Coordinates of C-alpha atoms in Angstrom, one line a residue:
M111 CA -3.1 4.2 -13.0
I112 CA -1.9 2.7 -16.2
V113 CA -3.9 -0.3 -17.5
D114 CA -2.4 -2.3 -20.4
R115 CA -5.2 -3.9 -22.4
G116 CA -4.4 -6.9 -24.5
H117 CA -6.4 -8.3 -27.3
D118 CA -8.4 -10.5 -24.9
F119 CA -9.3 -7.7 -22.4
K120 CA -12.8 -8.6 -21.2
P121 CA -15.7 -6.2 -21.7
Y122 CA -17.0 -6.9 -18.1
V123 CA -13.6 -5.8 -16.7
Q124 CA -13.8 -2.6 -18.8
A125 CA -17.3 -1.9 -17.5
T126 CA -16.2 -2.4 -13.9
L127 CA -13.3 -0.1 -14.3
N128 CA -15.5 2.5 -16.0
M129 CA -17.6 2.6 -12.9
Y130 CA -14.8 4.5 -11.1
G131 CA -14.6 7.3 -13.6
K132 CA -12.3 7.9 -16.6
D133 CA -9.9 10.2 -14.7
M134 CA -8.6 7.2 -12.7
W135 CA -7.2 5.2 -15.6
V136 CA -4.7 5.6 -18.4
F137 CA -5.5 2.8 -20.9
R138 CA -2.9 1.5 -23.3
D139 CA -3.9 -1.0 -26.0
H140 CA -1.7 -3.9 -27.1
K141 CA -3.4 -5.8 -29.9
D142 CA -0.4 -8.1 -30.3
R143 CA -0.4 -9.6 -26.8
E144 CA -2.5 -11.0 -24.1
T145 CA -3.6 -9.0 -21.1
T146 CA -1.3 -9.7 -18.1
R147 CA -2.9 -12.0 -15.6
A148 CA -1.8 -13.4 -12.3
L149 CA -3.0 -15.9 -9.8
N150 CA -3.0 -15.6 -6.0
L151 CA -2.6 -19.0 -4.5
Y152 CA -3.7 -19.7 -0.9
R153 CA -2.5 -22.8 0.9
G154 CA -3.5 -22.5 4.6
D155 CA -1.9 -19.2 5.8
H156 CA 0.6 -19.1 3.0
R157 CA -0.1 -17.0 0.0
G158 CA 1.7 -17.5 -3.3
F159 CA 1.6 -15.4 -6.4
E160 CA 2.4 -16.2 -10.0
Y161 CA 1.9 -14.7 -13.5
I162 CA -0.2 -16.9 -15.8
T163 CA 0.5 -14.7 -18.9
P164 CA 3.6 -12.7 -19.7
R165 CA 3.8 -9.5 -17.7
L166 CA 4.4 -6.1 -19.1
R167 CA 6.6 -4.0 -16.8
I168 CA 5.6 -0.4 -16.2
T169 CA 8.4 2.1 -15.5
P170 CA 8.3 5.8 -14.4
K171 CA 9.2 6.9 -17.9
D172 CA 5.9 5.4 -19.2
Y173 CA 4.1 8.3 -17.6
A174 CA 3.7 11.4 -19.8
L175 CA 4.3 14.8 -18.3
H176 CA 0.6 15.4 -17.5
Q177 CA 0.3 11.9 -15.9
R178 CA 3.1 12.2 -13.3
G179 CA 1.5 12.4 -9.9
R180 CA 2.7 13.8 -6.7
Y181 CA 2.8 10.3 -5.2
L182 CA 4.4 7.1 -6.6
H183 CA 3.7 3.7 -5.1
F184 CA 5.6 0.7 -6.3
I185 CA 5.7 -3.0 -5.2
C186 CA 8.8 -4.8 -6.2
S187 CA 12.1 -6.2 -5.0
P188 CA 14.6 -3.8 -3.3
K189 CA 16.8 -4.1 -6.4
R190 CA 14.0 -3.1 -8.7
A191 CA 13.1 -0.3 -6.3
K192 CA 16.6 1.1 -6.8
E193 CA 16.2 1.0 -10.6
I194 CA 12.9 2.8 -10.3
M195 CA 14.4 5.5 -8.1
T196 CA 17.3 5.9 -10.5
E197 CA 14.9 6.4 -13.4
V198 CA 12.8 8.9 -11.4
K199 CA 15.8 11.0 -10.8
E200 CA 16.5 11.1 -14.5
I201 CA 13.1 12.7 -15.2
P202 CA 13.4 16.5 -15.1
D203 CA 11.1 18.4 -12.7
W204 CA 9.6 15.3 -11.0
D205 CA 10.2 14.7 -7.4
P206 CA 7.3 12.5 -6.2
V207 CA 6.7 11.3 -2.7
T208 CA 7.7 7.6 -3.0
I209 CA 5.9 4.7 -1.3
F210 CA 7.8 1.4 -1.5
E211 CA 6.0 -1.8 -0.8
P212 CA 8.5 -4.7 -0.9
I213 CA 7.2 -7.7 -2.8
P214 CA 6.3 -10.6 -0.4
D215 CA 8.7 -13.2 -1.8
R216 CA 11.6 -10.8 -1.4
C217 CA 11.0 -10.1 2.2
V218 CA 13.7 -12.5 3.3
P219 CA 16.9 -11.9 5.2
N220 CA 19.3 -12.0 2.2
E221 CA 17.4 -9.1 0.7
L222 CA 18.1 -6.9 3.7
P223 CA 21.4 -5.4 2.4
A224 CA 19.6 -4.3 -0.8
L225 CA 16.8 -2.9 1.2
R226 CA 19.1 -0.9 3.4
D227 CA 20.8 0.4 0.3
I228 CA 17.6 1.9 -1.1
L229 CA 16.0 3.2 2.1
P230 CA 17.7 6.6 2.1
A231 CA 16.2 7.3 -1.3
I232 CA 12.5 6.6 -0.5
N233 CA 10.0 8.5 1.6
I234 CA 7.9 5.7 3.0
L235 CA 8.6 2.0 3.5
S236 CA 5.5 -0.2 4.0
P237 CA 5.8 -3.9 4.5
N238 CA 3.1 -5.8 6.3
A239 CA 3.9 -7.2 9.8
G240 CA 4.9 -10.7 8.7
E241 CA 7.1 -9.3 5.9
A242 CA 8.9 -6.9 8.2
C243 CA 9.6 -9.7 10.7
N244 CA 10.8 -12.0 7.9
L245 CA 13.2 -9.5 6.6
L246 CA 14.7 -9.0 10.0
S247 CA 14.7 -12.7 11.1
I248 CA 12.3 -11.8 14.0
A249 CA 10.5 -14.9 15.1
Y250 CA 6.7 -14.9 15.8
Q251 CA 3.9 -17.3 16.3
D252 CA 0.9 -17.3 13.9
E253 CA 0.9 -13.4 13.5
P254 CA 3.2 -10.8 15.0
D255 CA 1.8 -9.0 18.0
K256 CA 2.0 -5.3 18.6
A257 CA 5.3 -5.5 20.6
T258 CA 6.9 -7.5 17.8
V259 CA 5.7 -5.0 15.1
E260 CA 7.1 -2.1 17.1
Q261 CA 10.4 -3.9 17.5
A262 CA 10.6 -4.4 13.7
A263 CA 9.7 -0.7 13.0
D264 CA 12.4 0.4 15.4
I265 CA 15.0 -1.6 13.6
L266 CA 13.9 -0.6 10.1
Y267 CA 13.7 3.1 11.1
G268 CA 17.1 2.9 12.7
F269 CA 18.6 2.0 9.3
G270 CA 17.8 5.5 8.1
V271 CA 14.7 6.1 5.9
G272 CA 14.3 8.9 3.4
P273 CA 16.5 11.9 2.4
R274 CA 18.0 13.4 5.6
G275 CA 16.5 10.6 7.6
E276 CA 13.0 12.2 7.3
G277 CA 11.1 9.2 5.9
S278 CA 8.6 7.0 7.5
I279 CA 8.0 3.3 8.4
V280 CA 4.4 2.2 8.0
I281 CA 3.8 -1.5 9.0
R282 CA 0.4 -2.8 8.0
S283 CA -0.7 -5.2 10.6
G284 CA -4.2 -6.5 9.7
A285 CA -6.7 -6.4 12.5
L286 CA -4.1 -4.8 14.8
G287 CA -4.1 -1.7 12.6
A288 CA -1.0 0.1 11.2
Y289 CA 2.1 1.2 13.1
I290 CA 3.8 4.4 12.0
K291 CA 7.3 5.6 13.0
N292 CA 9.0 8.7 11.7
S293 CA 10.8 11.8 12.9
Q294 CA 7.4 13.3 14.0
S295 CA 6.3 10.3 15.9
T296 CA 8.2 7.9 18.1
G297 CA 5.6 5.3 17.3
Q298 CA 1.8 5.5 16.8
W299 CA -0.8 2.9 16.1
I300 CA -3.7 3.7 13.8
D301 CA -6.7 1.3 14.5
A302 CA -8.0 -0.9 11.8
Y303 CA -11.6 -0.2 10.8
Y304 CA -12.5 -3.9 11.2
T305 CA -11.1 -5.6 14.3
V306 CA -11.0 -9.3 15.3
A307 CA -14.5 -8.9 16.5
D308 CA -15.7 -8.2 13.0
T309 CA -14.5 -11.3 11.2
G310 CA -17.9 -11.9 9.7
K311 CA -17.6 -8.7 7.8
V312 CA -14.2 -9.5 6.3
I313 CA -14.7 -11.6 3.1
D314 CA -11.5 -11.4 1.2
V315 CA -8.3 -9.5 2.2
T316 CA -6.7 -9.7 -1.3
G317 CA -5.7 -6.3 -2.3
A318 CA -6.0 -4.7 1.1
G319 CA -2.4 -3.7 1.3
N320 CA -2.5 -2.0 -2.1
A321 CA -5.7 -0.3 -1.2
F322 CA -4.2 0.9 2.1
L323 CA -1.3 2.5 0.3
G324 CA -3.5 4.1 -2.3
G325 CA -5.6 5.6 0.5
L326 CA -2.5 6.6 2.3
A327 CA -1.4 8.6 -0.8
A328 CA -4.8 10.3 -1.0
G329 CA -4.5 11.1 2.7
L330 CA -1.1 12.6 2.2
S331 CA -2.5 14.9 -0.4
K332 CA -5.2 16.1 2.0
H333 CA -2.8 16.5 5.0
N334 CA 0.3 18.2 3.6
D335 CA 2.2 14.9 3.4
D336 CA 1.7 14.1 7.1
V337 CA 1.8 10.3 7.4
L338 CA -0.1 9.9 10.7
P339 CA -3.5 11.4 9.6
A340 CA -3.0 10.1 6.1
A341 CA -2.8 6.5 7.4
V342 CA -6.4 6.8 8.5
Y343 CA -7.4 7.2 4.9
G344 CA -5.4 4.0 4.1
T345 CA -7.3 2.1 6.8
V346 CA -10.6 3.2 5.4
A347 CA -9.7 2.4 1.8
A348 CA -8.6 -1.1 2.9
S349 CA -11.9 -1.6 4.8
F350 CA -14.0 -1.3 1.6
V351 CA -11.8 -3.7 -0.3
I352 CA -12.0 -6.6 2.2
E353 CA -15.8 -6.5 2.3
Q354 CA -16.3 -8.7 -0.8
H355 CA -14.5 -10.7 -3.5
G356 CA -13.3 -8.3 -6.1
L357 CA -13.7 -4.5 -6.2
P358 CA -16.1 -2.5 -4.1
S359 CA -19.0 -0.6 -5.6
F360 CA -18.8 3.2 -6.1
V361 CA -21.9 5.2 -6.7
N362 CA -22.5 8.9 -6.0
G363 CA -19.4 9.2 -3.8
H364 CA -20.3 6.2 -1.7
W365 CA -18.3 3.0 -1.5
N366 CA -20.4 -0.2 -0.9
D367 CA -23.3 2.1 0.0
D368 CA -21.3 3.7 2.8
D369 CA -19.8 7.2 3.3
P370 CA -16.0 7.0 3.4
E371 CA -15.8 10.3 5.3
K372 CA -17.9 8.8 8.1
R373 CA -15.5 5.9 8.4
V374 CA -12.6 8.3 8.4
Q375 CA -14.1 10.1 11.4
E376 CA -14.8 6.8 13.2
V377 CA -11.2 5.7 12.9
Q378 CA -9.9 9.2 13.8
A379 CA -11.9 9.1 17.0
R380 CA -10.9 5.5 17.9
S381 CA -7.2 6.3 17.3
R382 CA -7.3 9.5 19.4
N383 CA -8.9 7.6 22.3
G384 CA -6.4 4.8 21.9
S385 CA -3.5 7.2 22.0
R386 CA -4.9 8.9 25.1
N387 CA -5.3 5.6 26.9
V388 CA -1.7 4.6 26.1
E389 CA -0.4 7.9 27.5
E390 CA -2.5 7.6 30.6
G391 CA -1.2 4.1 31.1
R392 CA 2.3 5.3 30.9
R393 CA 1.7 8.0 33.5
D394 CA 0.2 5.5 35.8

């Protein structure tokens, strides 16, 4: 991950990032400008986002040859996603698996044509449940339920995702889990690690979506780009991020003093049982 450090980059932030190991970051220093900062604003259930210092845009060409990963996650508007994909195609010998997270304020119906235009070029589309419904003008109360999420996924997948239609829709749905639809799965829920019964353990959900998609990329690398098992890693990554304000701790391979592999096994077992129960219900 590229981190652009301005002249005001705080030592405590640097110390926190160093905790995760030097291999995770690519630092670039800008002594002539401030560090980019932004503010999440919460008013009831509505979240706003705004930059409070000038932003510095990162593009695919900013990555040197040895920094170009197998997976490329970007959060932006559909129009910007098209620009990113155009730039990726101009870089020789780089064909990353692309994970597009549409920026929340562009998840509105008039952005749908631009989204449909870019869908064939990307591998994975991952809005959250509310964003998916807002794009498609699907009404819901409070939060979308599972049936509504599945409806949204069916519509988005029907537009055609990925080269040759072999892409995936991954709708992140909070305590309901994540719903995956692709050519290998007609629709599968992956349980959230924390459910509605665990509200006392959920402190701050800021960054959970980004963490999920970072974990998804890690899972793809472990499971030969298979989205279903990879989504379990996304669920576990998000579970550590929401346990506190700010970043989780990382010491000796443990996050927040817990073993991530243990959580992976717990979610895998839960999701297997849930899938079996669904199939048994259908047979009945």
